[in-house]
Short mmCIF file of N, CA and C in Angstrom, two decimals:
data_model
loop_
_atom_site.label_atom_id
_atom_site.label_comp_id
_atom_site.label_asym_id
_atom_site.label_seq_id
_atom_site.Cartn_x
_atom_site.Cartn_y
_atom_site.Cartn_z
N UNK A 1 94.62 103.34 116.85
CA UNK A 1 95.47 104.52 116.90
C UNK A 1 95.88 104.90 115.49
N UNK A 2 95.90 106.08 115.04
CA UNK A 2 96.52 106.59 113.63
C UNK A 2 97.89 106.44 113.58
N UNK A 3 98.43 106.28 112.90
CA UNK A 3 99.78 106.41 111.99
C UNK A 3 99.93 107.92 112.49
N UNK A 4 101.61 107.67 112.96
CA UNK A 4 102.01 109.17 112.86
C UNK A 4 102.44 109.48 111.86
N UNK A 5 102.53 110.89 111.28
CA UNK A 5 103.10 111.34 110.83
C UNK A 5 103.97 111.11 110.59
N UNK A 6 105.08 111.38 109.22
CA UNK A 6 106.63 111.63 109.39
C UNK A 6 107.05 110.45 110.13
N UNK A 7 106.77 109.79 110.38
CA UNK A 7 107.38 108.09 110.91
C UNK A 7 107.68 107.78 109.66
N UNK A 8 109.38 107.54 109.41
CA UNK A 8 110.04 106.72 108.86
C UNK A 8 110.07 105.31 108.57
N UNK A 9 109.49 104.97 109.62
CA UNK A 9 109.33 102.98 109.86
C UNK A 9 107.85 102.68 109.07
N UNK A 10 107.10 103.43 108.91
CA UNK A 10 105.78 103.59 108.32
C UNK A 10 105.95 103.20 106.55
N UNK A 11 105.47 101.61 106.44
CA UNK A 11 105.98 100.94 104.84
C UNK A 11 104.62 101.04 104.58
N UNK A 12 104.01 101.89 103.60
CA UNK A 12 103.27 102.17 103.09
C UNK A 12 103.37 101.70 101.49
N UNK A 13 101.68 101.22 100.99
CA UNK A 13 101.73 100.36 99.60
C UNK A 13 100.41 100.93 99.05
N UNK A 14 100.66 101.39 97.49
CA UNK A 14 99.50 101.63 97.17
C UNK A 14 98.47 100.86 96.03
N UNK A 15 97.30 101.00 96.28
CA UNK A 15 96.53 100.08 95.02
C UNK A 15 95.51 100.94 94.28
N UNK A 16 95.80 100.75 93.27
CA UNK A 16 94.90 101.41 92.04
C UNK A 16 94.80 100.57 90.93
N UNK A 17 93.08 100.73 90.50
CA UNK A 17 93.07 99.90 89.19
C UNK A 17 91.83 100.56 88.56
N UNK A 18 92.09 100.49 87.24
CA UNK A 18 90.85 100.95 86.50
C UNK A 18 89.92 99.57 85.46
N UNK A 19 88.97 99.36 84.95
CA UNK A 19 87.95 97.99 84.99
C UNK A 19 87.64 98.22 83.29
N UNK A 20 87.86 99.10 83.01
CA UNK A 20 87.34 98.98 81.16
C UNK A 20 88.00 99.47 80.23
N UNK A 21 88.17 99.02 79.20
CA UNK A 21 88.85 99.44 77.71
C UNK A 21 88.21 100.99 77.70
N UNK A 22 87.03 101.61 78.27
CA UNK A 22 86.74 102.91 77.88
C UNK A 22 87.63 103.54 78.91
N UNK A 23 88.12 103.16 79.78
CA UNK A 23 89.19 104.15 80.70
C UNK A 23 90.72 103.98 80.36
N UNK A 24 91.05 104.91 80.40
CA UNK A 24 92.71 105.61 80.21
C UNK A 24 93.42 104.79 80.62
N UNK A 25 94.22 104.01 80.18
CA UNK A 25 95.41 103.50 81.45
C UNK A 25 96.01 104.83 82.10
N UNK A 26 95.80 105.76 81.89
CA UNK A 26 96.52 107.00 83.05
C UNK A 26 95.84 106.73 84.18
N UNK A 27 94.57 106.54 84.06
CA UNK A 27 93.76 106.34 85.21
C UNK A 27 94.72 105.82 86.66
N UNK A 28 95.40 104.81 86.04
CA UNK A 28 96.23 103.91 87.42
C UNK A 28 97.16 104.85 87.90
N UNK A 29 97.94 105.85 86.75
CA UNK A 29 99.13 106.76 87.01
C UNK A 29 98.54 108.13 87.85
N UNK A 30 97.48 108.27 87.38
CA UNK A 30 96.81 109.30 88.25
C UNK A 30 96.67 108.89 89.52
N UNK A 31 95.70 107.58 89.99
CA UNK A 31 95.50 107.03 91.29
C UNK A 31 96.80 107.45 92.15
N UNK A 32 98.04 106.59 91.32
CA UNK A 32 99.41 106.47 92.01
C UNK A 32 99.33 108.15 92.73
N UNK A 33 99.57 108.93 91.23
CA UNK A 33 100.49 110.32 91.82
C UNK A 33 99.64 110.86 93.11
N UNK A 34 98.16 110.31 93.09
CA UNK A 34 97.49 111.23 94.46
C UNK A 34 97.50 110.64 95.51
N UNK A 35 98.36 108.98 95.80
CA UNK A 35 98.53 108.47 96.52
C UNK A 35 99.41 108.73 96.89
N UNK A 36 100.68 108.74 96.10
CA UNK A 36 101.98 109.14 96.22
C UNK A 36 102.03 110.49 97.17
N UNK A 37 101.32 111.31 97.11
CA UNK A 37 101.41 112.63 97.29
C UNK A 37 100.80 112.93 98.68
N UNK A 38 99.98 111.56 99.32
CA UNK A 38 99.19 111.41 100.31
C UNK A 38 100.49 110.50 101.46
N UNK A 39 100.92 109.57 100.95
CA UNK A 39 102.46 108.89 101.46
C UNK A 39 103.35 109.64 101.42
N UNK A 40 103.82 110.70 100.22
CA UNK A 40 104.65 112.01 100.67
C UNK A 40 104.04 112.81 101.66
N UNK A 41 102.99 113.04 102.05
CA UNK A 41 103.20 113.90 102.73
C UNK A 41 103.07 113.94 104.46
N UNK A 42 102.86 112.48 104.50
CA UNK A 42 102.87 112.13 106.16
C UNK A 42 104.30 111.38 106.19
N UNK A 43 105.55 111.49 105.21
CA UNK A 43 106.53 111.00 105.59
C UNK A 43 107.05 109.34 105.50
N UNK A 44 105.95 108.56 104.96
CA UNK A 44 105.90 107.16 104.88
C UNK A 44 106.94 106.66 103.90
N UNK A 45 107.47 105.93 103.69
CA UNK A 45 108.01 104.93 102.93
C UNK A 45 107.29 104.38 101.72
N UNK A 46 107.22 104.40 100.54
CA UNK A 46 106.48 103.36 99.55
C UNK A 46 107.23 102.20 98.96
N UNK A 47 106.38 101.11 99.66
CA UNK A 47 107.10 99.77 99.21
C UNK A 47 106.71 98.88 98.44
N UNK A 48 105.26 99.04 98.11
CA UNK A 48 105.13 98.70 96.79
C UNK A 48 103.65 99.64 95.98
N UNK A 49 103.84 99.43 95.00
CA UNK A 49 102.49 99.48 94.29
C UNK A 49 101.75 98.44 93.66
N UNK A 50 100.37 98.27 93.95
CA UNK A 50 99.78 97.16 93.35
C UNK A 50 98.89 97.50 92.53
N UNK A 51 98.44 97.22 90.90
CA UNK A 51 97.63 97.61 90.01
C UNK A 51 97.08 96.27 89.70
N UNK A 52 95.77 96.58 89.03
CA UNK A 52 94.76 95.77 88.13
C UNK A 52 94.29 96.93 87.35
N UNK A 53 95.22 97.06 86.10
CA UNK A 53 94.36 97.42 84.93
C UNK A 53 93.18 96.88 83.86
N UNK A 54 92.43 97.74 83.71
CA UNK A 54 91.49 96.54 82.80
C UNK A 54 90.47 95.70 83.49
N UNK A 55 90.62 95.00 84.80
CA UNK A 55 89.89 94.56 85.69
C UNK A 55 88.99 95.16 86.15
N UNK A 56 87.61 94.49 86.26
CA UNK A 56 86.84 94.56 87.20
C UNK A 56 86.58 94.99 88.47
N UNK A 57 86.27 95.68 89.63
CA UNK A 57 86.38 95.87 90.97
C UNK A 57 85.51 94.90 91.07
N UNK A 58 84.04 94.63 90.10
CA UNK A 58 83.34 93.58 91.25
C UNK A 58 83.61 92.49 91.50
N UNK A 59 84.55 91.66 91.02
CA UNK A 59 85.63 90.63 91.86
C UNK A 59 87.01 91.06 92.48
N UNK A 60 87.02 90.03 93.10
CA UNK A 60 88.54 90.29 94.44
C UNK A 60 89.28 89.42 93.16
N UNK A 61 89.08 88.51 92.60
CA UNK A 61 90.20 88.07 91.85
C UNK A 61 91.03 88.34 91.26
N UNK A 62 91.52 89.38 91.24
CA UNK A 62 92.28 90.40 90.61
C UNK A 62 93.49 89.94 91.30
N UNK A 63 95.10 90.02 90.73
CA UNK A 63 96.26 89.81 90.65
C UNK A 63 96.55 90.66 91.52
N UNK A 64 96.55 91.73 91.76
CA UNK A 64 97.44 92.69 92.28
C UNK A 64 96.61 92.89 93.94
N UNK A 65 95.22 93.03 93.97
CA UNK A 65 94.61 92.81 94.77
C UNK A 65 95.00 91.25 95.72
N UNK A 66 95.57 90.25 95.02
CA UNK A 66 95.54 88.95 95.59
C UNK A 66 96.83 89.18 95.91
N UNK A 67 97.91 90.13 95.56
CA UNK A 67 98.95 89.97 96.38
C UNK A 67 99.05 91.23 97.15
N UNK A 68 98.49 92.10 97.61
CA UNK A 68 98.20 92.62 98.46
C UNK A 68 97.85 91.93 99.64
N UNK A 69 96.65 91.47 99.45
CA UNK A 69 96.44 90.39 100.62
C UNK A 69 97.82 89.34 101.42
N UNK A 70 98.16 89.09 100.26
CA UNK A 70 99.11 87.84 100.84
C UNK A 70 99.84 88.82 101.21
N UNK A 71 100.83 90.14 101.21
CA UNK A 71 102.01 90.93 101.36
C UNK A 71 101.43 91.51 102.86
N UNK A 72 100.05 91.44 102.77
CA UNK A 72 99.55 92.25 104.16
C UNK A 72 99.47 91.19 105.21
N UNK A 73 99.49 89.27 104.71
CA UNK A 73 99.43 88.54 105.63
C UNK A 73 100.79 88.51 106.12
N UNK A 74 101.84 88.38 105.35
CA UNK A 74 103.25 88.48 105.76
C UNK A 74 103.70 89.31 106.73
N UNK A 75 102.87 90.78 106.86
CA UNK A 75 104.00 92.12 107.29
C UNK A 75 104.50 92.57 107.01
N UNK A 76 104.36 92.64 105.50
CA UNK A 76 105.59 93.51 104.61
C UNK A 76 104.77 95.02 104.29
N UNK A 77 103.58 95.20 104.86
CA UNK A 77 103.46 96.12 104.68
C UNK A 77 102.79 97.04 105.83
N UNK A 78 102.42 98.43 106.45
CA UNK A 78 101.75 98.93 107.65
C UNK A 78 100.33 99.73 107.15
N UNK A 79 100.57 100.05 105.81
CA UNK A 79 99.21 101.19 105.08
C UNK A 79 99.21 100.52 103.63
N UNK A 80 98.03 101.34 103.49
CA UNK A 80 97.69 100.66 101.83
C UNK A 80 96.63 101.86 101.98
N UNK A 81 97.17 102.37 100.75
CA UNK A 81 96.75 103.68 99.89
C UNK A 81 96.01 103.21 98.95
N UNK A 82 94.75 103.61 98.76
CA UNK A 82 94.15 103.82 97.84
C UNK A 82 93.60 104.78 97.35
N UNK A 83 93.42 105.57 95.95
CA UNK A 83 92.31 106.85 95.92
C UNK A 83 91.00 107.24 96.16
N UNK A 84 90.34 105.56 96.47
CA UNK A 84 88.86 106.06 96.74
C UNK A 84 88.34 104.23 96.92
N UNK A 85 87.53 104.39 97.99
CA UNK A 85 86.84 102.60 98.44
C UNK A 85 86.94 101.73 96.99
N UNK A 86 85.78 102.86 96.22
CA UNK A 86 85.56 101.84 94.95
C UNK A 86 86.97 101.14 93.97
N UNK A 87 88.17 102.08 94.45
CA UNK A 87 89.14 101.18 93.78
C UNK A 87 89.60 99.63 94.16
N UNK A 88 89.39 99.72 95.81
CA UNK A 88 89.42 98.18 96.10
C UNK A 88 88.57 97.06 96.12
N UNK A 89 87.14 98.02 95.99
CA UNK A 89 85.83 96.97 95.33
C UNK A 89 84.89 97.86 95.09
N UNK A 90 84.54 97.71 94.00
CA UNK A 90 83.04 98.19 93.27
C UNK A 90 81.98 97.31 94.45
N UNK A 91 81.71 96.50 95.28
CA UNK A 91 81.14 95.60 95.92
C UNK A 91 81.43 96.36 97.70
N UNK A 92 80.26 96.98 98.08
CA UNK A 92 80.51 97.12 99.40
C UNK A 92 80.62 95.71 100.34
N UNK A 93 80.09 94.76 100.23
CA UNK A 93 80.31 93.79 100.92
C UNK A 93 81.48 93.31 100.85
N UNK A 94 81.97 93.02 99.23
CA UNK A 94 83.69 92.76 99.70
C UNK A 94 84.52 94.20 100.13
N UNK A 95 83.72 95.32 100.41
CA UNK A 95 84.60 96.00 101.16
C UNK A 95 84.74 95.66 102.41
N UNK A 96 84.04 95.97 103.33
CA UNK A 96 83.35 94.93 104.61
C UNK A 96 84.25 93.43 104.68
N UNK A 97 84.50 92.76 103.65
CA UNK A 97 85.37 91.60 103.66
C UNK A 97 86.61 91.90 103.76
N UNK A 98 86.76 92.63 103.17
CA UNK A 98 88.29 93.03 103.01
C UNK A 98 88.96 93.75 104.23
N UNK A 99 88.06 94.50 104.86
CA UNK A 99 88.07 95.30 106.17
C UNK A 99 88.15 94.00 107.79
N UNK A 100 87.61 93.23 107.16
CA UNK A 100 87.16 91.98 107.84
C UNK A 100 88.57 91.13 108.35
N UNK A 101 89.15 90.84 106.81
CA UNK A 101 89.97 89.47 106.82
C UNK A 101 91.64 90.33 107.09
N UNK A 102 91.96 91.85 106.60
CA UNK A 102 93.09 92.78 107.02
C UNK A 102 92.91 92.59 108.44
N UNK A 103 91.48 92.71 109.55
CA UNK A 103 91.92 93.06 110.58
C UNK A 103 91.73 91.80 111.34
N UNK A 104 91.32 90.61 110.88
CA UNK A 104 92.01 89.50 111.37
C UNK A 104 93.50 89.44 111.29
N UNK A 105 94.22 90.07 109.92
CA UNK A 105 95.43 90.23 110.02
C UNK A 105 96.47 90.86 110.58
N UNK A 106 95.78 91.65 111.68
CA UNK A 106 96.57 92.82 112.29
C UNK A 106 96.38 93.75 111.48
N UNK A 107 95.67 94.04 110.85
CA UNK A 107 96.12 95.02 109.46
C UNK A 107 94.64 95.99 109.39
N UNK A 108 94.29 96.68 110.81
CA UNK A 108 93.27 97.25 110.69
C UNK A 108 92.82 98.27 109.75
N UNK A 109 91.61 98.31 109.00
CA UNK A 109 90.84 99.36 107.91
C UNK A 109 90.39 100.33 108.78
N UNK A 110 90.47 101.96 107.86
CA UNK A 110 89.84 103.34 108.12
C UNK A 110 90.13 103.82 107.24
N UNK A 111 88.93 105.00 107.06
CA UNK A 111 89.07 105.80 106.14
C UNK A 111 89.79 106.79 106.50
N UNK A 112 90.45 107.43 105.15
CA UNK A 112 91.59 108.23 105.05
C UNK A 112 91.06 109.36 105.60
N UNK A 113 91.69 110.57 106.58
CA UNK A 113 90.84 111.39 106.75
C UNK A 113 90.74 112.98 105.45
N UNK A 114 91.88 112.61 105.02
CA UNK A 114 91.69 114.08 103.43
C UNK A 114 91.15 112.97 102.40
N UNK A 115 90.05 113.88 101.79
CA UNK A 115 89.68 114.22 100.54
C UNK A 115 88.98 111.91 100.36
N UNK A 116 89.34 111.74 99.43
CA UNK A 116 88.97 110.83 99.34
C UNK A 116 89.67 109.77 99.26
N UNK A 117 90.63 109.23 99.71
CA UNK A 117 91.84 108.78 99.31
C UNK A 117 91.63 107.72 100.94
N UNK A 118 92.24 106.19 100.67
CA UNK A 118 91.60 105.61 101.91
C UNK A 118 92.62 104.70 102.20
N UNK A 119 93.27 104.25 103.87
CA UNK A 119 93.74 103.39 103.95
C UNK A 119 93.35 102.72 104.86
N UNK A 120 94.07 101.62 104.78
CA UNK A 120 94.39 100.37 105.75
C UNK A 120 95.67 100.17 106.87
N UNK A 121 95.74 100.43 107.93
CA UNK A 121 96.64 100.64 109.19
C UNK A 121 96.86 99.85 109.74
N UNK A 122 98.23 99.22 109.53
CA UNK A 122 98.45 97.85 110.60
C UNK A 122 98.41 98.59 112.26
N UNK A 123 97.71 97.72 113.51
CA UNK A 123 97.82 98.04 114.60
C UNK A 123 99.14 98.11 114.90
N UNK A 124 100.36 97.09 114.53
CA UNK A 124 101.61 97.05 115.03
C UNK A 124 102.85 98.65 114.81
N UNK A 125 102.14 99.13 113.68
CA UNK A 125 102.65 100.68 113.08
C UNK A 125 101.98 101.57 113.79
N UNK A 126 101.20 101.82 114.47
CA UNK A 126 100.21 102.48 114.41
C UNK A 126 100.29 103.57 115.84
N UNK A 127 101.27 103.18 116.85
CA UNK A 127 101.76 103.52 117.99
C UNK A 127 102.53 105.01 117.69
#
């Protein structure tokens, strides 16, 4: 089931990271504001943001990525914003993993339906 709208109870978290000294650190501030603007506008809550600047996508080892995971095993969060797949892995298979081990967590994956921008939907929010 989708996330409604304008649901208040809806704790939404976003992740952005950019992988090389040739990219901007705005890069992450940009991700944010079009995430931000995607959580503004269905009414959600933002409860955290998670970055890996400088990092790689083709590993999961990434800091901010590794506490995502753990924050999504807890329940502290219902969505996870991102601006586009490749920000949470350059690696389609660890996308597929990642889609995998969230919805062992209750924490079912879909793509965002505007523009390119993608989340992750806990089933328990999702009513």
């Amino acid at each position: 089931m989708p996330l409604e709208a304008n649901s208040p109870t809806v704790r939404a978290a976003i992740y952005a990271r950019y992988s090389s000294d040739h990219q901007s650190p705005a890069s992450i501030d940009d991700q944010v504001r079009i995430c931000r603007a995607e959580i503004e506008r269905n009414g959600w809550d933002l409860v955290e943001v998670y970055a890996d600047p400088g990092i790689s996508g083709a590993s999961t080892f990434r800091p901010g990525y590794q506490k995502l995971l753990l924050d999504a095993s807890t329940g502290a969060l219902d969505v996870v914003v991102a601006e586009s797949l490749d920000r949470l892995s350059r690696d389609l298979a660890d996308v597929a993993t990642l889609y995998k081990h969230l919805s062992f967590l209750g924490v079912p994956c879909g793509p965002w339906p505007r523009g390119r921008s993608t989340s992750c939907m806990s089933g328990s929010r999702a009513r």
